[in-house]
PDB file of C-alpha atoms in Angstrom:
ATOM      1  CA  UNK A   8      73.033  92.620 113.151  1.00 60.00           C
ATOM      2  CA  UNK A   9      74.039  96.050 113.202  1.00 81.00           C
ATOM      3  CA  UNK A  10      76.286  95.352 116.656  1.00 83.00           C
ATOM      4  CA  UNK A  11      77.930  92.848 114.977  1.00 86.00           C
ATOM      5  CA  UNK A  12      78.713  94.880 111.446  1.00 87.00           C
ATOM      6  CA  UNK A  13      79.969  97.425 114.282  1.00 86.00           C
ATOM      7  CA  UNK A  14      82.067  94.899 115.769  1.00 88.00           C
ATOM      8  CA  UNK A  15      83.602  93.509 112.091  1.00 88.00           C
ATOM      9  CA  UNK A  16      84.309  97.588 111.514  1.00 86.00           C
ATOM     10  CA  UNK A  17      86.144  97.572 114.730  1.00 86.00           C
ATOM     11  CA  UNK A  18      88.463  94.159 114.031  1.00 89.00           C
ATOM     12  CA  UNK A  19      89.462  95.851 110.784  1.00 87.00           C
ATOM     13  CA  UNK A  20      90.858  99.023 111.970  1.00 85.00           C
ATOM     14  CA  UNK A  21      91.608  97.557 114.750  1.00 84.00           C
ATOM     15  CA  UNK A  22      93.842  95.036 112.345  1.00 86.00           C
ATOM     16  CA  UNK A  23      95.250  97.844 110.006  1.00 83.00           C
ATOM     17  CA  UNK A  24      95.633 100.540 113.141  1.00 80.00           C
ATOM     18  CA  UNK A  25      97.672  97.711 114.703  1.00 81.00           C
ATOM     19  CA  UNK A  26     100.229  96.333 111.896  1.00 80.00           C
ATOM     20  CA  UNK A  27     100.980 100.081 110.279  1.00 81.00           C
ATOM     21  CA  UNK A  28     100.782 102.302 113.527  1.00 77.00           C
ATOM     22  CA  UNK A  29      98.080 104.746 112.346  1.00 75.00           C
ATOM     23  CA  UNK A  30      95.888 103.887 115.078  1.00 70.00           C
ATOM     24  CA  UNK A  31      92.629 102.698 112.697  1.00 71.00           C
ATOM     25  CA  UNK A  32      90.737 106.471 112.699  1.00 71.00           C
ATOM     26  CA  UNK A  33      91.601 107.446 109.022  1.00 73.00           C
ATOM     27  CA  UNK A  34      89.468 104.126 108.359  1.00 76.00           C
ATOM     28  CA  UNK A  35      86.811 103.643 111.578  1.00 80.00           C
ATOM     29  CA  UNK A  36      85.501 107.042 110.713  1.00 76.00           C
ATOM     30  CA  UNK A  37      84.466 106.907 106.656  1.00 77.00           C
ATOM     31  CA  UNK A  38      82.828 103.794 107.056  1.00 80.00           C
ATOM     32  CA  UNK A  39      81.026 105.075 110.160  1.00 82.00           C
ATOM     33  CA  UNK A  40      79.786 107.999 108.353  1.00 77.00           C
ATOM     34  CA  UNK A  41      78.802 106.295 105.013  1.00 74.00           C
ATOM     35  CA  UNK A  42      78.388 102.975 106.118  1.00 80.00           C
ATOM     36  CA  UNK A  43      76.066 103.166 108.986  1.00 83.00           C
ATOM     37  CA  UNK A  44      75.058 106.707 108.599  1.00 82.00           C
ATOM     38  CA  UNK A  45      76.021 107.802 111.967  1.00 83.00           C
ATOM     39  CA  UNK A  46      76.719 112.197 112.228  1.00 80.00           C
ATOM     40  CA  UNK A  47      80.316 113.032 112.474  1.00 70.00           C
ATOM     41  CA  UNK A  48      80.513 114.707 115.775  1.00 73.00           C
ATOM     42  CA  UNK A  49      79.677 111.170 117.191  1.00 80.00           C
ATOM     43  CA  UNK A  50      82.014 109.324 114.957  1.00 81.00           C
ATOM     44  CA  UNK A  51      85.347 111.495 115.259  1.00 77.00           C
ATOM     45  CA  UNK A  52      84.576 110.955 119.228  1.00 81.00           C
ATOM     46  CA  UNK A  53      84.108 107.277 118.798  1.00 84.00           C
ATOM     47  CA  UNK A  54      86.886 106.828 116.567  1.00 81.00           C
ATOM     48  CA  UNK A  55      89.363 108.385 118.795  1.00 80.00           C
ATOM     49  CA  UNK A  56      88.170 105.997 121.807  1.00 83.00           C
ATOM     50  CA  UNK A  57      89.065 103.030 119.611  1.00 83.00           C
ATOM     51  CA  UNK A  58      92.763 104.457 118.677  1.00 82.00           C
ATOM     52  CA  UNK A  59      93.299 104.901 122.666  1.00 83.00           C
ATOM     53  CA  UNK A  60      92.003 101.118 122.560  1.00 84.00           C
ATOM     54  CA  UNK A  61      93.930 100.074 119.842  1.00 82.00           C
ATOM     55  CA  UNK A  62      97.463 101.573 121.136  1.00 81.00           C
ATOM     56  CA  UNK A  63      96.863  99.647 124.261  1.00 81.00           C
ATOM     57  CA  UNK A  64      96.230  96.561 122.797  1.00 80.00           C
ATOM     58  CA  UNK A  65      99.250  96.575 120.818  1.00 80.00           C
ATOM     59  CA  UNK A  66     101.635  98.491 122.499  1.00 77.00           C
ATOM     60  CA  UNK A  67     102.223  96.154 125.234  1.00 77.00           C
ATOM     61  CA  UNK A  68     103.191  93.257 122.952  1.00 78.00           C
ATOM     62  CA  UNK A  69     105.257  96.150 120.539  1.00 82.00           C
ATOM     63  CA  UNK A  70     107.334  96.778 123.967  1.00 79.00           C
ATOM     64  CA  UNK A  71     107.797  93.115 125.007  1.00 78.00           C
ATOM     65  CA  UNK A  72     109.111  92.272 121.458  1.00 78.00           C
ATOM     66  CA  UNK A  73     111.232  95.297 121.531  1.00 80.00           C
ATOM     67  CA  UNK A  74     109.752  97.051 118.728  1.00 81.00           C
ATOM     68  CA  UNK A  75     108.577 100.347 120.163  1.00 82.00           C
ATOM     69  CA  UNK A  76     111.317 103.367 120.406  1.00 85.00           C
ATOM     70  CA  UNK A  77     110.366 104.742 123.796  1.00 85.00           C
ATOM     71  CA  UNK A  78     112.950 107.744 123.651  1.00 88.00           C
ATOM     72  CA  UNK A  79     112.180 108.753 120.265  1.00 89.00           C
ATOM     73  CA  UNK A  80     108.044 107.922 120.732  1.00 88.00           C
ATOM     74  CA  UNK A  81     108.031 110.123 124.113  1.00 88.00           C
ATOM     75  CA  UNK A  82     110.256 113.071 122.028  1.00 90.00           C
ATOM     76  CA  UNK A  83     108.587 112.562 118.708  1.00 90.00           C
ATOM     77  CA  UNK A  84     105.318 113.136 120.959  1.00 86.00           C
ATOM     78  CA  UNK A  85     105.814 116.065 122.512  1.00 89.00           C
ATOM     79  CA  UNK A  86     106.314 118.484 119.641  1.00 89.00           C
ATOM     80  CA  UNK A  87     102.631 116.445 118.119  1.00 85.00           C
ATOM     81  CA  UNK A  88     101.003 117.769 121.153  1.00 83.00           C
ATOM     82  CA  UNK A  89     102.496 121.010 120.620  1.00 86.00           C
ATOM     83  CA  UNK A  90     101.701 121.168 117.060  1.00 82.00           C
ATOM     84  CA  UNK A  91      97.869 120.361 117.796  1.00 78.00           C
ATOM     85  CA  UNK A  92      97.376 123.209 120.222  1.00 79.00           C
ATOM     86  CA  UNK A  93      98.918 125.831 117.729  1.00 81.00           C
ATOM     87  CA  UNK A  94      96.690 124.246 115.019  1.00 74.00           C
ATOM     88  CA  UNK A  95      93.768 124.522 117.214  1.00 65.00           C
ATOM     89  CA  UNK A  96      94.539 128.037 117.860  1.00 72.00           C
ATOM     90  CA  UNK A  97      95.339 128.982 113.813  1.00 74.00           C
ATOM     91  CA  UNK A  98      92.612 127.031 112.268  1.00 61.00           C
ATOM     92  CA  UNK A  99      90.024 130.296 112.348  1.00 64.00           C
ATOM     93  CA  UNK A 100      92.622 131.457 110.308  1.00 75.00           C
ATOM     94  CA  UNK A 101      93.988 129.126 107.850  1.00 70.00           C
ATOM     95  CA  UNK A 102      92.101 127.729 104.733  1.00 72.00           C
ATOM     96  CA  UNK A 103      91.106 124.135 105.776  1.00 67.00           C
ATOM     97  CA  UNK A 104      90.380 123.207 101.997  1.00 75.00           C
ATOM     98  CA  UNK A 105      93.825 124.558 101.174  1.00 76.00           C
ATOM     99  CA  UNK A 106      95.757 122.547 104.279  1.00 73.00           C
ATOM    100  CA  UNK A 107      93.702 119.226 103.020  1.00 75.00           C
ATOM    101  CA  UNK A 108      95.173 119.713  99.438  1.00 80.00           C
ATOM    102  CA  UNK A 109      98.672 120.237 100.507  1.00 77.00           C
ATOM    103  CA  UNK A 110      98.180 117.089 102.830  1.00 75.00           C
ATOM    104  CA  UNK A 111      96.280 114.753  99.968  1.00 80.00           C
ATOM    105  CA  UNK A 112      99.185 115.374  97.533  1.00 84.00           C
ATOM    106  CA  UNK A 113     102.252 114.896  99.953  1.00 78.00           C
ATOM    107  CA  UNK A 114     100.382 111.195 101.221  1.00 78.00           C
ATOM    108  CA  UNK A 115     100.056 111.036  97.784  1.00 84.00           C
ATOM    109  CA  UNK A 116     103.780 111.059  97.045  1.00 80.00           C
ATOM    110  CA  UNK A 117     104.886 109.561  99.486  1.00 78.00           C
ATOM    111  CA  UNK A 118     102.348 106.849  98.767  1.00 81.00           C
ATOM    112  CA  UNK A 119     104.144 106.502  95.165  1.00 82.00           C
ATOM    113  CA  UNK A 120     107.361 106.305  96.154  1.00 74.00           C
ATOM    114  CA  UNK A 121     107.038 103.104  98.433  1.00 75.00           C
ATOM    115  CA  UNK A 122     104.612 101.328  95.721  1.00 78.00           C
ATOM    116  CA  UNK A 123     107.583 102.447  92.794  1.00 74.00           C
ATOM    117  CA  UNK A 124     110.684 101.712  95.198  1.00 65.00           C
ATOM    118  CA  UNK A 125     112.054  98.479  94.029  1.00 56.00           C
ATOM    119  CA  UNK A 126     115.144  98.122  95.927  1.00 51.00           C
ATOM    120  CA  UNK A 127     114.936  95.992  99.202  1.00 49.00           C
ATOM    121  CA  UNK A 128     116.138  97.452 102.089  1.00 53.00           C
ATOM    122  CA  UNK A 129     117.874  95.530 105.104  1.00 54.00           C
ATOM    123  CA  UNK A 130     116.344  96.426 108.386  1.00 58.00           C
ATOM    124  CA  UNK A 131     117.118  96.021 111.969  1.00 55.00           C
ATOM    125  CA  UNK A 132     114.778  93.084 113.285  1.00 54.00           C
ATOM    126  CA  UNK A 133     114.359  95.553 116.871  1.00 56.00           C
ATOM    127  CA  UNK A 134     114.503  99.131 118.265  1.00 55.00           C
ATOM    128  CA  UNK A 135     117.732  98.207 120.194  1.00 60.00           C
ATOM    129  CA  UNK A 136     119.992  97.441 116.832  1.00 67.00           C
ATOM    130  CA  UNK A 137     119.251 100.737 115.266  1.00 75.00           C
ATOM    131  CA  UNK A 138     120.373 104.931 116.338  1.00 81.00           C
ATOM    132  CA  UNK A 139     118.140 107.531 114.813  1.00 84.00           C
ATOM    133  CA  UNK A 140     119.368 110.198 113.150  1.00 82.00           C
ATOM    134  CA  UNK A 141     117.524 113.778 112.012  1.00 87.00           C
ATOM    135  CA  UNK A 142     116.218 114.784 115.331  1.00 90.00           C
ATOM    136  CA  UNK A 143     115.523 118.154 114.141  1.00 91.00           C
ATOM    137  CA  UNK A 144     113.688 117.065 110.626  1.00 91.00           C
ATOM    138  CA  UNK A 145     111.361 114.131 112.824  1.00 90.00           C
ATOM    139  CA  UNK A 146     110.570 116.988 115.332  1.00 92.00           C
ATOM    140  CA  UNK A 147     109.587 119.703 113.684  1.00 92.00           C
ATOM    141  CA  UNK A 148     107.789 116.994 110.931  1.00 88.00           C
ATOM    142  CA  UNK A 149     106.124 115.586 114.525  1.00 88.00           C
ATOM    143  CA  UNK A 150     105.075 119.483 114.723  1.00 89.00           C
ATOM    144  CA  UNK A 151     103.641 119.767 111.487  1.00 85.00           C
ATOM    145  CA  UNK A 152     101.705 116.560 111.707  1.00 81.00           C
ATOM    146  CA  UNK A 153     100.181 117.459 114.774  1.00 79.00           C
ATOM    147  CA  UNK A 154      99.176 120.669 113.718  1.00 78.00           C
ATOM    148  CA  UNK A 155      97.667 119.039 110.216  1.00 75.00           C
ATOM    149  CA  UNK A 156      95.755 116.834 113.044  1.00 71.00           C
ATOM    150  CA  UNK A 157      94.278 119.401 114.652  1.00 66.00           C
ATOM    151  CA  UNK A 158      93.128 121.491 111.319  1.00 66.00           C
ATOM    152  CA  UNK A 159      91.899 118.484 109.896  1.00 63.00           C
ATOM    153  CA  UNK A 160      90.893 115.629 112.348  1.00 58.00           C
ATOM    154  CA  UNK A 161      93.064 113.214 110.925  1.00 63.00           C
ATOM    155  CA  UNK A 162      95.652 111.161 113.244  1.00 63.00           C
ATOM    156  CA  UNK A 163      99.427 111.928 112.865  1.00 69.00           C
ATOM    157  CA  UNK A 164     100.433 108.330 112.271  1.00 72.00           C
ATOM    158  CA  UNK A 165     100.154 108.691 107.934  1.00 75.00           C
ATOM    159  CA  UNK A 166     102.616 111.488 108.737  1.00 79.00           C
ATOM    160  CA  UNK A 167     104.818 110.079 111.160  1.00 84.00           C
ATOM    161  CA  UNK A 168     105.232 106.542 109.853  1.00 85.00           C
ATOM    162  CA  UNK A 169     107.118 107.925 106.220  1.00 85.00           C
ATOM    163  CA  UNK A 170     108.679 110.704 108.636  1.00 87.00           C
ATOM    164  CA  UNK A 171     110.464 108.407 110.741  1.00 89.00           C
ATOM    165  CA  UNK A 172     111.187 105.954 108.011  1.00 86.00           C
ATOM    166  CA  UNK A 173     112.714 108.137 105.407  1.00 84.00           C
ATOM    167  CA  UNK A 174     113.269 110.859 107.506  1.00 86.00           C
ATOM    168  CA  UNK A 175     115.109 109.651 110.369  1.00 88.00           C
ATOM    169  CA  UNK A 176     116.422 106.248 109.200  1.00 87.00           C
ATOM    170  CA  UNK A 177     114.067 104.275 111.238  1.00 87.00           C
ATOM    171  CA  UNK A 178     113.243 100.893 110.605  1.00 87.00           C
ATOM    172  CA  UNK A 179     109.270 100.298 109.285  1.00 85.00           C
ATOM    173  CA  UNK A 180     108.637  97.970 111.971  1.00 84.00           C
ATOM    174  CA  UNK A 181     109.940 100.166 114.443  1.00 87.00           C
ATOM    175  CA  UNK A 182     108.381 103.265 113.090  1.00 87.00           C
ATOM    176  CA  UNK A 183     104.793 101.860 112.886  1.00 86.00           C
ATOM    177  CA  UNK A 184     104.814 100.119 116.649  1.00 86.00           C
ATOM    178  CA  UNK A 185     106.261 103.446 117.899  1.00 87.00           C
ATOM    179  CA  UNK A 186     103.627 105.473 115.840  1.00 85.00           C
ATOM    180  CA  UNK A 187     101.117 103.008 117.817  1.00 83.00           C
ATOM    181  CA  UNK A 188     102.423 104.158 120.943  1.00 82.00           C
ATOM    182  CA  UNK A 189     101.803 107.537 120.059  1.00 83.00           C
ATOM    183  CA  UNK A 190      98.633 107.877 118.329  1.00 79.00           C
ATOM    184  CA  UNK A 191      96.951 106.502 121.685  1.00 77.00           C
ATOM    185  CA  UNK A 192      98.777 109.162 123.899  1.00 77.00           C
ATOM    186  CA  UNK A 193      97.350 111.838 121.406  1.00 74.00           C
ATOM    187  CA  UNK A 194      93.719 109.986 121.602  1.00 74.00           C
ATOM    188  CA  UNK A 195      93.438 109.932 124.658  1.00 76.00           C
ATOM    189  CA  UNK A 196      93.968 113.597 125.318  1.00 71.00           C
ATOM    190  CA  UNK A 197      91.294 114.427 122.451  1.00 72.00           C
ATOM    191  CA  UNK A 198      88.503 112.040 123.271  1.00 75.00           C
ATOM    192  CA  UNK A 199      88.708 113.400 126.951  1.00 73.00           C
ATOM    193  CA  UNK A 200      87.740 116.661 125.586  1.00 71.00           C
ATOM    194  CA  UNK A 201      84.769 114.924 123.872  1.00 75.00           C
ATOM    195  CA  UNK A 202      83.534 112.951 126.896  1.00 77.00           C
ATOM    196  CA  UNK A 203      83.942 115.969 128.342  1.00 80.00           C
ATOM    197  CA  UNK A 204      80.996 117.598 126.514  1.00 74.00           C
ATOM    198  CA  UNK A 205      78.746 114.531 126.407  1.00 78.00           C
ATOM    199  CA  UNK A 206      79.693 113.867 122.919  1.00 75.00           C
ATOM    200  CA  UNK A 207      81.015 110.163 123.315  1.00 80.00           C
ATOM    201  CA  UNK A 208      78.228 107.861 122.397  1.00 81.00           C
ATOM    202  CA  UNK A 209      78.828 104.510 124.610  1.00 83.00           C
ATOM    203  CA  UNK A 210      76.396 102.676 123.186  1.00 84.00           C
ATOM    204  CA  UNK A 211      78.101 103.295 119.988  1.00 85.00           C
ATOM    205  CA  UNK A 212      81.475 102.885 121.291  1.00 86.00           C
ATOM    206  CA  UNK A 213      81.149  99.391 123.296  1.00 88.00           C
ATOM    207  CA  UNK A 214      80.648  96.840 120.064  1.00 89.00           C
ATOM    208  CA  UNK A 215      83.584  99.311 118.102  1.00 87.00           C
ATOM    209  CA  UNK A 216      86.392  98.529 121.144  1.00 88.00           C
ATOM    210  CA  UNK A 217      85.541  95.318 121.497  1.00 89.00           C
ATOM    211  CA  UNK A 218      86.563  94.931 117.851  1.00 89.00           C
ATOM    212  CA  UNK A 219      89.346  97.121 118.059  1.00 88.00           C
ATOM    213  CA  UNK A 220      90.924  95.000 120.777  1.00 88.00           C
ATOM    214  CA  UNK A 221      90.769  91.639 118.703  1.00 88.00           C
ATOM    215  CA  UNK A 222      91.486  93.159 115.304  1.00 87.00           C
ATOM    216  CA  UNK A 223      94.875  95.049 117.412  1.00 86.00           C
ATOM    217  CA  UNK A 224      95.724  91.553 119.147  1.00 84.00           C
ATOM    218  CA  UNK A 225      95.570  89.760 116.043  1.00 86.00           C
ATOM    219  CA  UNK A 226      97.620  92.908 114.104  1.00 84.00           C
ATOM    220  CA  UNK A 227     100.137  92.902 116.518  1.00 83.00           C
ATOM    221  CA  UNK A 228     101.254  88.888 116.190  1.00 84.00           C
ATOM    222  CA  UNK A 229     100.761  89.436 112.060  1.00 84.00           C
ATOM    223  CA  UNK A 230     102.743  92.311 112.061  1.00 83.00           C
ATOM    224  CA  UNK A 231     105.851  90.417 113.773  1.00 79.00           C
ATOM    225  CA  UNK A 232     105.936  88.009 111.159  1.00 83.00           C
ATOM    226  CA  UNK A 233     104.995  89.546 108.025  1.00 82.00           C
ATOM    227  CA  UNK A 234     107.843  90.785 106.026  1.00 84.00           C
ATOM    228  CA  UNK A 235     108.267  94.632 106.068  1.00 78.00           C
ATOM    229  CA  UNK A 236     108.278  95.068 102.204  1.00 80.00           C
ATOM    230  CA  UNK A 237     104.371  93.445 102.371  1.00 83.00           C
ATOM    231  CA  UNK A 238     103.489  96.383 105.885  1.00 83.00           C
ATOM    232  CA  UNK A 239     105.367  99.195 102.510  1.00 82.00           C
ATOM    233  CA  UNK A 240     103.028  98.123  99.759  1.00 84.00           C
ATOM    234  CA  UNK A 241      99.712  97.822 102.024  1.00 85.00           C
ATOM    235  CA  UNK A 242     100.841 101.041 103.879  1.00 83.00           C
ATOM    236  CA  UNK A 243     100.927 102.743 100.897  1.00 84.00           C
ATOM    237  CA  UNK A 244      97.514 101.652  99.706  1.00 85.00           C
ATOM    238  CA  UNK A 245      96.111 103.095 102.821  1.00 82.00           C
ATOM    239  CA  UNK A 246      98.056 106.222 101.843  1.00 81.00           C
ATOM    240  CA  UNK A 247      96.387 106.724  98.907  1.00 86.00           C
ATOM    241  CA  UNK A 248      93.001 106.494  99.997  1.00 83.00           C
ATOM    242  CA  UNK A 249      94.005 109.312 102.554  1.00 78.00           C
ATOM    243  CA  UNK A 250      95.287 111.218  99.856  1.00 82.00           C
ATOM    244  CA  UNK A 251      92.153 110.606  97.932  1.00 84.00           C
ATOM    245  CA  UNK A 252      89.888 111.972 100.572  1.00 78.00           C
ATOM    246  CA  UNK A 253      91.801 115.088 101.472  1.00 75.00           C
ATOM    247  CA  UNK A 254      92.371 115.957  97.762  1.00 82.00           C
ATOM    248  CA  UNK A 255      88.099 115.399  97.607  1.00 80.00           C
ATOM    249  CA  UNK A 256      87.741 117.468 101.100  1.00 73.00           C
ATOM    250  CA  UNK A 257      90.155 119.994  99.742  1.00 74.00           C
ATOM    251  CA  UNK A 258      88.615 120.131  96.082  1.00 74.00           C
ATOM    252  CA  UNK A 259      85.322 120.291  97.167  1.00 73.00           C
ATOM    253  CA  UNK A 260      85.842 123.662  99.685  1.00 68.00           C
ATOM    254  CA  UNK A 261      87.902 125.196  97.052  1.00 66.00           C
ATOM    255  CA  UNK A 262      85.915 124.444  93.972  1.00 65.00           C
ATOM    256  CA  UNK A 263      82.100 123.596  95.177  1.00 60.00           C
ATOM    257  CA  UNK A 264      80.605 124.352  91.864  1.00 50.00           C
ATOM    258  CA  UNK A 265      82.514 121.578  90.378  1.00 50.00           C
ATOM    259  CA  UNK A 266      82.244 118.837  92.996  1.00 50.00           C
ATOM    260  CA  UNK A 267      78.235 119.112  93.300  1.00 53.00           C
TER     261      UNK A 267
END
């Protein structure tokens, strides 16, 4: 029973990681942690094995539909994997409680503004009908997010995806399959370090990417034919309940008397 409720956890990440390009983590690792009381340092691990899983699973049909910005996914990259290696090295020194607070009100925001925005938008159906513009704003913003990854252990795609969309004048679609591209590249180098130190569970793992790879094959079709103001509204959702659970993280490190 328990393979199977691992399995179910996997499709829906799998599912959500796939159609809004935030690679399923933000969600794979609560309901790891509360649902099936597993210990962190073998979730995060596990997690991360099912974003590499879930970027491959989608990113080939993202590609052969035309979706995916490879230029802009490879540059946007880059300065992530930069900004994770500063925030690694800064986050002895900066107030994690205080980062998560910052974070949990700007996904907050931004999480308001596509729910409140009314107006539809006309979109380019593919990456090849659209130029993006901002380079400076999406890289440093590509920067920041991979920094807020490191300090916090969240992926960069709730960043990246309202980035590239408001930011740089990139189409949703476009913007969440090329976030899918990216959050696997960033995965993979993380959940190396992991294996690395013995802390990937595959026993754990196994049921979780086998329901990662449906839920992401099944994301990937629905996300080509659902309309992009439906991927807004149920992005946004998602948003909040990031926002809600760094604004809990960063409540509860700075206030603890009030949270217990």
């Amino acid at each position: 029973m328990t393979v199977l409720l691992l399995m179910a956890a996997g499709v829906l990440a799998g599912g959500l990681g796939a159609l809004l390009g935030i690679g399923g983590g933000i969600v794979l690792v609560p309901v790891l942690v509360l649902g099936f009381g597993i210990p962190l340092e073998q979730a995060v691990p596990a997690s991360l094995m099912c974003v590499v899983a879930n970027s491959c699973a989608a990113a080939a049909s993202y590609v052969e539909n035309k979706l995916s910005d490879l230029r802009l996914g490879l540059t946007l990259e880059l300065a992530t994997v930069m900004g994770a290696i500063v925030g690694g090295l800064v986050a002895a020194f900066v107030a994690e409680a205080m980062v998560a607070v910052v974070f949990g009100l700007f996904t907050l925001f931004v999480a308001l503004q596509m729910l409140l925005m009314r107006r539809p938008v006309q979109e380019p159906a593919t990456a090849a009908n659209y130029e993006p513009g901002n380079y400076p704003l999406g890289i440093s913003g590509s920067f920041v997010a991979g920094g807020l990854s490191a300090l916090l252990g969240v992926g960069g795609g709730p960043l990246k995806v309202p980035l590239m969309t408001y930011g740089m004048r990139v189409p949703f679609k476009v913007a969440s399959a090329t976030s899918n591209l990216m959050v696997g590249v960033t995965g993979a180098a993380s959940v190396a370090a992991y294996a690395w130190r013995g802390q990937l569970n595959l026993g754990l793992v196994a049921p979780l990417v086998v329901g990662v790879l449906g839920g992401a094959s099944v994301g990937s079709k629905l996300m080509l034919r659902t309309p992009t103001a439906v991927l807004k509204k149920l992005f946004a959702a998602v948003l909040l309940i990031v926002a809600g659970q760094m604004l809990w993280k960063g409540g509860e490190g700075l206030w603890p008397s009030v949270w217990k």
